[in-house]
Amino acid sequence: MPPKSTGKEKAVDAEEVLQAVVIAESFNQRFAPLTANKPRVHAMKLPTSTHSFGDALRFVDSQSIITNDFVLVSGDMVCNVKIDEMVKAHKARRKIDHEVIMTVLVKEAAVDHRTRPKGETAVFTLDAESRQLLHYEGVPATPKLSNATVSRALLKGTELDIRYDLIDCGIDVCSVDVPIIFSDNFHENDLRRDFVTDVLTSEILGKKIYCHFAEDGYAARVRDPRTYAAVSRDILGRWCFPLVPDDNHPGGHQYEHLPGNTYLAKDKVILSRNCKIGNNTLIGPGSRLNDTARVEGSVLGENCIIDGGSMIRSSYLWNNVRVGAGCIIKESILGAGVVLEMGVVVERGCLIGEGVVIKAYSKISEFSRIARQSADQGLGDTDTFYLLDEPSQGADSDSDDDEDPFESAANLRYLRL
């Protein structure tokens, strides 16, 4: 005769395991050429046929791995918000109403907040009492939106809360219906502008979405180079505690936290007696600052070498970057293995891809993007470097009705460093 089960065993069996799906791809070129050979977030490789967020969710649905409510997270999100209350609230609503399929985490922020993406904001129209999301409208920087569109049906009998001061944190609690709906609707590619909009406007689906407000903590997404810099500054400024360099560093390195929010790796950092390190700066392990080199408000990765007389300001150098003597780098991002020969000037807003070599005394114009094209791509015996095409300032980026306004040339200018 089998042993009788105890109440404790039943409690363990009844406990639900909360699953999570992390979408690590952004499906845009905002960080090109930095992401040409390295993804923004490392994760399981998706099929080559995956070209959008919707394709990723359809792939998840095809694997039949989602068995209950799950957390859907953007891989470029930095967050210390506890989501347990959000999960409890979602499950409580689901017990009462099975048509509730999603709860979206949002956080109040001023319109000009540094982590609020200028070119990708939104208007949220909520039921003022229940915080059910009734209407969602994405807002690009251009063309400028002067009026929010609200259906007449929403104006009858419900007190509305129309908000333009919310940051979308990139964390959703979803029911198993979400990937299924994506699979049933192949035109849905963007989670907010396609899926959420379709759900809220569909009389056939009849599904409901709610918002959960994060009262405390930090939450932001690295959507573009501008928010990359903003979130990096917040991490150095300890706004994301305990997510700080001297504790919980993802690379496992140990850092010393000095006054002025300066961080020095404890492993083989070499600093010349006459070099200068400003506030809000991080120097990675194995890096070296030679005589009279100056670094301010910047991040240096592993094994970077900065020669004498060079100045780096508000910039981000990835691993193994070599900066020659007398160089100036302003508000830019340099990929792994970049080499600047002596006297190079990199103006603000530049993105320089992995392995690029900039010849001596070159001046890189502001907002330039430089990529590396190797010899095995048919361009001779040596590597060559080329400037990525930049849309002309006078181009009419909004004339094409089929163009995504959030990825238009005019709008992307608001997402630069």
Short mmCIF file of C-alpha atoms in Angstrom, two decimals:
data_model
loop_
_atom_site.label_atom_id
_atom_site.label_comp_id
_atom_site.label_asym_id
_atom_site.label_seq_id
_atom_site.Cartn_x
_atom_site.Cartn_y
_atom_site.Cartn_z
CA MET A 1 0.00 0.00 0.00
CA PRO A 2 1.56 3.37 -1.02
CA PRO A 3 2.32 5.83 1.77
CA LYS A 4 -0.21 8.55 2.40
CA SER A 5 0.77 11.95 1.09
CA THR A 6 1.19 14.73 3.61
CA GLY A 7 -0.29 18.20 3.43
CA LYS A 8 3.21 19.59 3.01
CA GLU A 9 3.73 17.50 -0.13
CA LYS A 10 0.42 18.72 -1.53
CA ALA A 11 1.49 22.32 -0.91
CA VAL A 12 4.72 21.73 -2.83
CA ASP A 13 2.85 20.12 -5.71
CA ALA A 14 0.38 22.98 -5.83
CA GLU A 15 3.08 25.62 -5.93
CA GLU A 16 3.43 27.05 -9.41
CA VAL A 17 6.82 27.56 -10.97
CA LEU A 18 7.02 31.06 -12.47
CA GLN A 19 8.55 30.89 -15.93
CA ALA A 20 10.32 33.76 -17.67
CA VAL A 21 10.97 34.54 -21.32
CA VAL A 22 13.80 36.99 -22.02
CA ILE A 23 13.85 38.52 -25.51
CA ALA A 24 17.48 39.50 -25.99
CA GLU A 25 17.22 40.93 -29.52
CA SER A 26 15.94 44.41 -30.31
CA PHE A 27 15.32 43.76 -34.04
CA ASN A 28 16.65 47.17 -35.07
CA GLN A 29 19.96 48.74 -36.11
CA ARG A 30 20.21 51.48 -33.51
CA PHE A 31 23.54 50.19 -32.19
CA ALA A 32 25.07 49.30 -35.56
CA PRO A 33 27.94 48.63 -36.14
CA LEU A 34 28.60 47.70 -32.50
CA THR A 35 26.21 44.76 -32.75
CA ALA A 36 27.45 43.49 -36.12
CA ASN A 37 29.38 40.59 -34.59
CA LYS A 38 28.12 40.64 -31.01
CA PRO A 39 24.51 40.71 -29.80
CA ARG A 40 23.41 43.33 -27.28
CA VAL A 41 22.53 40.50 -24.87
CA HIS A 42 23.84 36.91 -24.95
CA ALA A 43 21.11 34.26 -25.09
CA MET A 44 19.88 31.16 -26.88
CA LYS A 45 20.08 31.62 -30.62
CA LEU A 46 16.77 32.06 -32.38
CA PRO A 47 16.07 30.61 -35.85
CA THR A 48 17.34 32.66 -38.79
CA SER A 49 13.73 33.26 -39.78
CA THR A 50 13.23 35.40 -36.65
CA HIS A 51 13.07 39.02 -37.75
CA SER A 52 10.81 40.61 -35.14
CA PHE A 53 9.58 40.40 -31.57
CA GLY A 54 6.46 38.69 -32.89
CA ASP A 55 8.55 36.02 -34.63
CA ALA A 56 10.35 35.36 -31.34
CA LEU A 57 7.07 34.86 -29.46
CA ARG A 58 5.75 32.63 -32.23
CA PHE A 59 8.90 30.52 -31.90
CA VAL A 60 8.35 30.29 -28.14
CA ASP A 61 4.77 29.14 -28.77
CA SER A 62 5.95 26.51 -31.25
CA GLN A 63 8.23 24.98 -28.59
CA SER A 64 5.28 24.37 -26.20
CA ILE A 65 7.41 25.35 -23.21
CA ILE A 66 5.01 27.86 -21.64
CA THR A 67 2.62 26.05 -19.29
CA ASN A 68 1.31 28.87 -17.09
CA ASP A 69 1.57 32.59 -16.44
CA PHE A 70 5.08 33.83 -17.21
CA VAL A 71 7.22 36.95 -17.01
CA LEU A 72 8.16 38.49 -20.36
CA VAL A 73 11.33 40.57 -20.11
CA SER A 74 13.34 42.68 -22.55
CA GLY A 75 16.99 41.65 -22.34
CA ASP A 76 18.19 45.26 -22.46
CA MET A 77 16.39 46.12 -19.21
CA VAL A 78 18.18 47.24 -16.02
CA CYS A 79 15.95 46.91 -12.98
CA ASN A 80 15.99 46.46 -9.22
CA VAL A 81 12.21 46.62 -8.79
CA LYS A 82 10.64 43.72 -6.91
CA ILE A 83 7.93 42.29 -9.12
CA ASP A 84 6.37 39.88 -6.64
CA GLU A 85 3.47 42.25 -5.92
CA MET A 86 2.93 42.69 -9.66
CA VAL A 87 2.77 38.92 -10.15
CA LYS A 88 0.34 38.53 -7.24
CA ALA A 89 -1.92 41.28 -8.60
CA HIS A 90 -1.93 39.68 -12.06
CA LYS A 91 -2.80 36.24 -10.69
CA ALA A 92 -5.55 37.70 -8.51
CA ARG A 93 -7.14 39.38 -11.53
CA ARG A 94 -6.85 36.16 -13.54
CA LYS A 95 -8.76 34.23 -10.89
CA ILE A 96 -11.66 36.66 -11.20
CA ASP A 97 -11.46 37.27 -14.95
CA HIS A 98 -9.70 34.85 -17.32
CA GLU A 99 -9.80 37.47 -20.08
CA VAL A 100 -6.93 39.32 -18.34
CA ILE A 101 -3.85 38.30 -20.32
CA MET A 102 -1.16 40.84 -19.45
CA THR A 103 0.05 43.22 -16.74
CA VAL A 104 2.56 45.89 -17.82
CA LEU A 105 5.09 47.39 -15.40
CA VAL A 106 5.34 51.18 -15.69
CA LYS A 107 7.06 53.86 -13.66
CA GLU A 108 6.27 57.54 -13.34
CA ALA A 109 8.93 59.91 -14.66
CA ALA A 110 9.19 63.48 -15.84
CA VAL A 111 8.85 63.99 -19.57
CA ASP A 112 12.50 65.05 -19.80
CA HIS A 113 13.85 62.26 -17.55
CA ARG A 114 17.26 61.04 -18.73
CA THR A 115 16.20 57.38 -19.14
CA ARG A 116 13.01 58.25 -21.01
CA PRO A 117 13.66 57.58 -24.72
CA LYS A 118 13.03 60.82 -26.60
CA GLY A 119 12.12 59.09 -29.83
CA GLU A 120 10.00 56.28 -28.42
CA THR A 121 7.45 57.35 -25.82
CA ALA A 122 3.76 56.54 -25.44
CA VAL A 123 0.39 57.76 -24.24
CA PHE A 124 -1.33 55.36 -21.82
CA THR A 125 -5.09 55.75 -21.31
CA LEU A 126 -6.17 53.95 -18.15
CA ASP A 127 -9.29 53.33 -16.13
CA ALA A 128 -8.53 55.72 -13.27
CA GLU A 129 -9.73 53.30 -10.59
CA SER A 130 -8.69 49.82 -11.77
CA ARG A 131 -5.69 50.87 -13.92
CA GLN A 132 -6.92 48.74 -16.77
CA LEU A 133 -5.19 49.84 -19.95
CA LEU A 134 -7.87 51.01 -22.38
CA HIS A 135 -5.84 52.67 -25.10
CA TYR A 136 -2.16 52.73 -26.08
CA GLU A 137 -0.55 55.08 -28.57
CA GLY A 138 3.16 55.06 -29.38
CA VAL A 139 4.68 58.50 -29.86
CA PRO A 140 7.80 59.08 -32.00
CA ALA A 141 9.73 62.34 -31.70
CA THR A 142 8.84 63.18 -35.28
CA PRO A 143 6.33 63.84 -36.65
CA LYS A 144 5.31 65.55 -33.42
CA LEU A 145 2.04 64.45 -31.86
CA SER A 146 -0.08 67.38 -30.76
CA ASN A 147 -3.21 65.46 -29.74
CA ALA A 148 -3.83 61.99 -28.33
CA THR A 149 -6.54 59.94 -29.99
CA VAL A 150 -9.17 58.48 -27.65
CA SER A 151 -12.21 56.53 -28.83
CA ARG A 152 -15.58 58.11 -28.09
CA ALA A 153 -16.69 54.83 -26.53
CA LEU A 154 -14.11 55.28 -23.76
CA LEU A 155 -15.56 58.65 -22.80
CA LYS A 156 -18.87 57.19 -21.67
CA GLY A 157 -19.25 56.35 -17.99
CA THR A 158 -15.57 55.78 -17.13
CA GLU A 159 -13.15 58.14 -15.42
CA LEU A 160 -10.01 58.11 -17.54
CA ASP A 161 -6.42 58.72 -16.57
CA ILE A 162 -4.48 59.79 -19.68
CA ARG A 163 -0.75 59.60 -18.98
CA TYR A 164 2.28 60.79 -20.91
CA ASP A 165 4.63 60.59 -17.92
CA LEU A 166 5.19 56.83 -17.78
CA ILE A 167 8.32 54.83 -18.57
CA ASP A 168 7.63 51.39 -20.01
CA CYS A 169 9.96 49.21 -17.93
CA GLY A 170 10.02 46.27 -20.37
CA ILE A 171 8.58 43.77 -17.87
CA ASP A 172 5.19 42.12 -18.41
CA VAL A 173 3.39 39.33 -16.61
CA CYS A 174 1.56 37.35 -19.29
CA SER A 175 -0.86 34.47 -19.54
CA VAL A 176 -0.32 31.54 -21.90
CA ASP A 177 -2.70 33.30 -24.30
CA VAL A 178 -0.09 35.87 -25.32
CA PRO A 179 2.21 33.66 -27.48
CA ILE A 180 -0.89 31.91 -28.87
CA ILE A 181 -2.36 35.22 -30.04
CA PHE A 182 0.96 36.08 -31.69
CA SER A 183 0.86 32.73 -33.53
CA ASP A 184 -2.68 33.39 -34.70
CA ASN A 185 -1.86 36.87 -35.98
CA PHE A 186 1.22 36.89 -38.18
CA HIS A 187 0.98 40.64 -38.85
CA GLU A 188 1.79 41.38 -35.20
CA ASN A 189 5.51 42.11 -34.84
CA ASP A 190 5.95 44.79 -32.17
CA LEU A 191 4.77 43.95 -28.64
CA ARG A 192 3.33 47.38 -27.89
CA ARG A 193 2.43 49.04 -31.17
CA ASP A 194 1.01 45.88 -32.79
CA PHE A 195 0.01 43.36 -30.13
CA VAL A 196 -1.20 45.67 -27.35
CA THR A 197 -2.98 47.96 -29.81
CA ASP A 198 -4.72 45.03 -31.52
CA VAL A 199 -5.83 43.50 -28.22
CA LEU A 200 -7.27 46.78 -26.97
CA THR A 201 -9.14 47.52 -30.18
CA SER A 202 -10.40 44.01 -30.97
CA GLU A 203 -14.04 43.27 -30.17
CA ILE A 204 -13.48 39.63 -31.14
CA LEU A 205 -10.62 38.87 -28.73
CA GLY A 206 -12.19 40.58 -25.73
CA LYS A 207 -8.91 40.37 -23.78
CA LYS A 208 -7.79 42.80 -21.07
CA ILE A 209 -4.47 44.39 -20.12
CA TYR A 210 -3.61 46.18 -16.89
CA CYS A 211 -0.76 48.42 -15.75
CA HIS A 212 1.17 48.01 -12.51
CA PHE A 213 2.96 51.07 -11.14
CA ALA A 214 6.44 50.60 -9.69
CA GLU A 215 6.42 52.83 -6.64
CA ASP A 216 10.05 52.29 -5.66
CA GLY A 217 13.26 51.13 -7.31
CA TYR A 218 14.93 51.67 -10.65
CA ALA A 219 13.84 50.37 -14.03
CA ALA A 220 14.95 51.45 -17.50
CA ARG A 221 15.69 49.95 -20.89
CA VAL A 222 18.76 50.45 -23.04
CA ARG A 223 16.84 51.12 -26.24
CA ASP A 224 19.44 53.22 -28.08
CA PRO A 225 22.86 54.87 -27.63
CA ARG A 226 21.33 57.77 -25.71
CA THR A 227 19.69 55.56 -23.07
CA TYR A 228 22.84 53.37 -23.02
CA ALA A 229 24.74 56.40 -21.77
CA ALA A 230 21.98 57.45 -19.37
CA VAL A 231 21.67 54.01 -17.76
CA SER A 232 25.46 53.68 -17.56
CA ARG A 233 25.64 57.00 -15.69
CA ASP A 234 22.88 55.86 -13.34
CA ILE A 235 24.75 52.63 -12.56
CA LEU A 236 27.93 54.60 -11.80
CA GLY A 237 25.84 57.03 -9.74
CA ARG A 238 24.46 54.09 -7.71
CA TRP A 239 20.83 54.80 -8.60
CA CYS A 240 20.46 51.08 -9.38
CA PHE A 241 21.80 49.77 -6.06
CA PRO A 242 22.51 46.90 -5.44
CA LEU A 243 23.32 46.73 -9.17
CA VAL A 244 26.62 48.60 -8.84
CA PRO A 245 30.14 47.84 -10.15
CA ASP A 246 31.61 47.05 -6.72
CA ASP A 247 28.89 44.47 -6.04
CA ASN A 248 27.03 42.07 -8.34
CA HIS A 249 29.29 42.84 -11.33
CA PRO A 250 28.14 40.55 -14.17
CA GLY A 251 31.72 39.79 -15.23
CA GLY A 252 32.67 38.66 -11.75
CA HIS A 253 35.38 41.33 -11.43
CA GLN A 254 36.07 43.12 -8.18
CA TYR A 255 36.07 46.92 -8.09
CA GLU A 256 37.06 49.48 -5.49
CA HIS A 257 34.54 52.29 -5.03
CA LEU A 258 36.29 55.63 -4.52
CA PRO A 259 34.92 59.13 -3.76
CA GLY A 260 33.21 60.80 -6.70
CA ASN A 261 31.79 57.46 -7.84
CA THR A 262 35.08 56.38 -9.36
CA TYR A 263 35.57 52.64 -9.74
CA LEU A 264 38.95 50.93 -10.17
CA ALA A 265 39.25 47.22 -10.86
CA LYS A 266 41.36 45.44 -8.27
CA ASP A 267 43.14 43.39 -10.91
CA LYS A 268 46.25 44.80 -12.64
CA VAL A 269 45.13 48.39 -13.29
CA ILE A 270 48.18 50.57 -14.01
CA LEU A 271 47.84 54.33 -13.45
CA SER A 272 50.61 56.78 -14.26
CA ARG A 273 51.41 59.25 -11.51
CA ASN A 274 50.36 62.17 -13.73
CA CYS A 275 47.17 60.73 -15.21
CA LYS A 276 43.83 62.19 -14.14
CA ILE A 277 40.58 60.32 -13.46
CA GLY A 278 37.40 62.36 -13.07
CA ASN A 279 34.16 61.56 -11.26
CA ASN A 280 31.70 58.92 -12.48
CA THR A 281 34.40 56.86 -14.16
CA LEU A 282 35.13 53.13 -14.26
CA ILE A 283 38.52 51.63 -15.19
CA GLY A 284 38.35 47.93 -16.04
CA PRO A 285 40.83 45.17 -15.11
CA GLY A 286 44.15 45.11 -16.95
CA SER A 287 43.73 48.68 -18.24
CA ARG A 288 46.52 51.24 -18.24
CA LEU A 289 46.54 55.05 -18.25
CA ASN A 290 49.89 56.47 -19.29
CA ASP A 291 51.45 59.82 -18.41
CA THR A 292 49.03 62.82 -18.55
CA ALA A 293 46.15 60.73 -19.90
CA ARG A 294 42.76 62.03 -18.73
CA VAL A 295 39.47 60.16 -18.35
CA GLU A 296 36.26 61.85 -17.20
CA GLY A 297 32.75 60.46 -16.82
CA SER A 298 33.63 57.40 -18.89
CA VAL A 299 33.80 53.63 -18.77
CA LEU A 300 36.88 51.65 -19.86
CA GLY A 301 36.53 47.90 -20.31
CA GLU A 302 39.19 45.25 -19.83
CA ASN A 303 42.76 45.71 -21.08
CA CYS A 304 42.36 49.21 -22.48
CA ILE A 305 45.51 51.28 -23.00
CA ILE A 306 45.35 55.09 -23.03
CA ASP A 307 48.57 56.78 -24.08
CA GLY A 308 49.88 60.09 -22.77
CA GLY A 309 48.11 63.36 -23.48
CA SER A 310 44.84 61.71 -24.54
CA MET A 311 41.49 62.91 -23.20
CA ILE A 312 38.36 60.74 -22.95
CA ARG A 313 35.14 62.45 -21.92
CA SER A 314 31.68 60.88 -21.37
CA SER A 315 32.57 57.89 -23.55
CA TYR A 316 32.41 54.11 -23.38
CA LEU A 317 35.35 51.98 -24.47
CA TRP A 318 34.80 48.24 -24.66
CA ASN A 319 37.51 45.63 -24.08
CA ASN A 320 41.00 45.83 -25.59
CA VAL A 321 40.75 49.37 -26.98
CA ARG A 322 44.06 51.14 -27.68
CA VAL A 323 44.13 54.95 -27.74
CA GLY A 324 47.31 56.56 -29.04
CA ALA A 325 48.99 59.68 -27.72
CA GLY A 326 47.19 63.00 -27.97
CA CYS A 327 43.77 61.62 -28.95
CA ILE A 328 40.46 63.23 -27.99
CA ILE A 329 37.25 61.18 -27.62
CA LYS A 330 33.95 62.94 -26.88
CA GLU A 331 30.67 61.25 -25.94
CA SER A 332 31.16 58.18 -28.14
CA ILE A 333 31.15 54.38 -27.95
CA LEU A 334 34.15 52.37 -29.17
CA GLY A 335 33.72 48.64 -29.75
CA ALA A 336 36.11 45.89 -28.69
CA GLY A 337 39.60 45.99 -30.20
CA VAL A 338 39.35 49.48 -31.69
CA VAL A 339 42.71 51.19 -32.26
CA LEU A 340 43.13 54.96 -32.49
CA GLU A 341 46.56 55.97 -33.66
CA MET A 342 48.10 59.17 -32.32
CA GLY A 343 46.29 62.51 -32.64
CA VAL A 344 42.86 61.14 -33.59
CA VAL A 345 39.83 63.28 -32.70
CA VAL A 346 36.48 61.53 -32.30
CA GLU A 347 33.65 64.02 -32.08
CA ARG A 348 30.50 63.40 -30.04
CA GLY A 349 27.92 60.75 -30.85
CA CYS A 350 30.17 58.37 -32.81
CA LEU A 351 29.85 54.58 -32.81
CA ILE A 352 33.01 52.75 -33.92
CA GLY A 353 32.66 49.04 -34.56
CA GLU A 354 34.77 46.14 -33.39
CA GLY A 355 38.35 45.99 -34.65
CA VAL A 356 38.35 49.31 -36.52
CA VAL A 357 41.74 51.07 -36.83
CA ILE A 358 41.68 54.86 -37.21
CA LYS A 359 44.82 56.29 -38.81
CA ALA A 360 46.90 58.99 -37.12
CA TYR A 361 45.55 62.56 -36.98
CA SER A 362 42.17 61.59 -38.43
CA LYS A 363 39.13 63.60 -37.36
CA ILE A 364 35.89 61.65 -37.08
CA SER A 365 32.85 63.88 -37.57
CA GLU A 366 30.09 63.85 -34.97
CA PHE A 367 27.51 61.04 -35.12
CA SER A 368 29.64 58.98 -37.52
CA ARG A 369 29.33 55.18 -37.52
CA ILE A 370 32.39 53.30 -38.70
CA ALA A 371 32.39 49.56 -39.39
CA ARG A 372 35.03 46.96 -40.18
CA GLN A 373 34.81 44.83 -43.30
CA SER A 374 37.32 41.99 -43.30
CA ALA A 375 39.39 40.63 -46.18
CA ASP A 376 37.38 37.42 -46.36
CA GLN A 377 34.42 39.49 -47.58
CA GLY A 378 36.13 39.99 -50.91
CA LEU A 379 37.88 43.33 -50.52
CA GLY A 380 41.50 42.27 -50.93
CA ASP A 381 44.20 41.03 -48.61
CA THR A 382 43.64 43.44 -45.72
CA ASP A 383 40.77 44.69 -43.65
CA THR A 384 39.06 47.89 -44.74
CA PHE A 385 36.89 50.31 -42.83
CA TYR A 386 33.91 52.21 -44.10
CA LEU A 387 31.45 54.81 -42.93
CA LEU A 388 27.93 53.48 -42.58
CA ASP A 389 25.42 55.32 -44.73
CA GLU A 390 23.86 58.19 -42.84
CA PRO A 391 20.65 59.76 -44.11
CA SER A 392 21.10 63.27 -45.39
CA GLN A 393 19.87 66.06 -43.17
CA GLY A 394 17.44 67.23 -45.81
CA ALA A 395 15.92 63.86 -46.57
CA ASP A 396 12.18 63.68 -46.20
CA SER A 397 12.07 60.68 -43.91
CA ASP A 398 8.33 60.83 -43.38
CA SER A 399 7.24 60.84 -47.00
CA ASP A 400 7.07 57.06 -47.25
CA ASP A 401 3.80 55.88 -45.77
CA ASP A 402 5.15 52.35 -45.33
CA GLU A 403 8.14 53.44 -43.25
CA ASP A 404 8.11 52.77 -39.53
CA PRO A 405 8.11 56.27 -38.00
CA PHE A 406 10.05 55.00 -34.98
CA GLU A 407 12.91 53.78 -37.20
CA SER A 408 12.86 56.70 -39.64
CA ALA A 409 16.02 58.73 -40.13
CA ALA A 410 14.40 61.82 -38.62
CA ASN A 411 13.31 59.99 -35.48
CA LEU A 412 16.60 58.13 -34.99
CA ARG A 413 18.39 61.46 -34.61
CA TYR A 414 16.69 61.82 -31.23
CA LEU A 415 18.13 58.46 -30.09
CA ARG A 416 21.79 59.32 -30.62
CA LEU A 417 24.34 60.04 -27.90
#
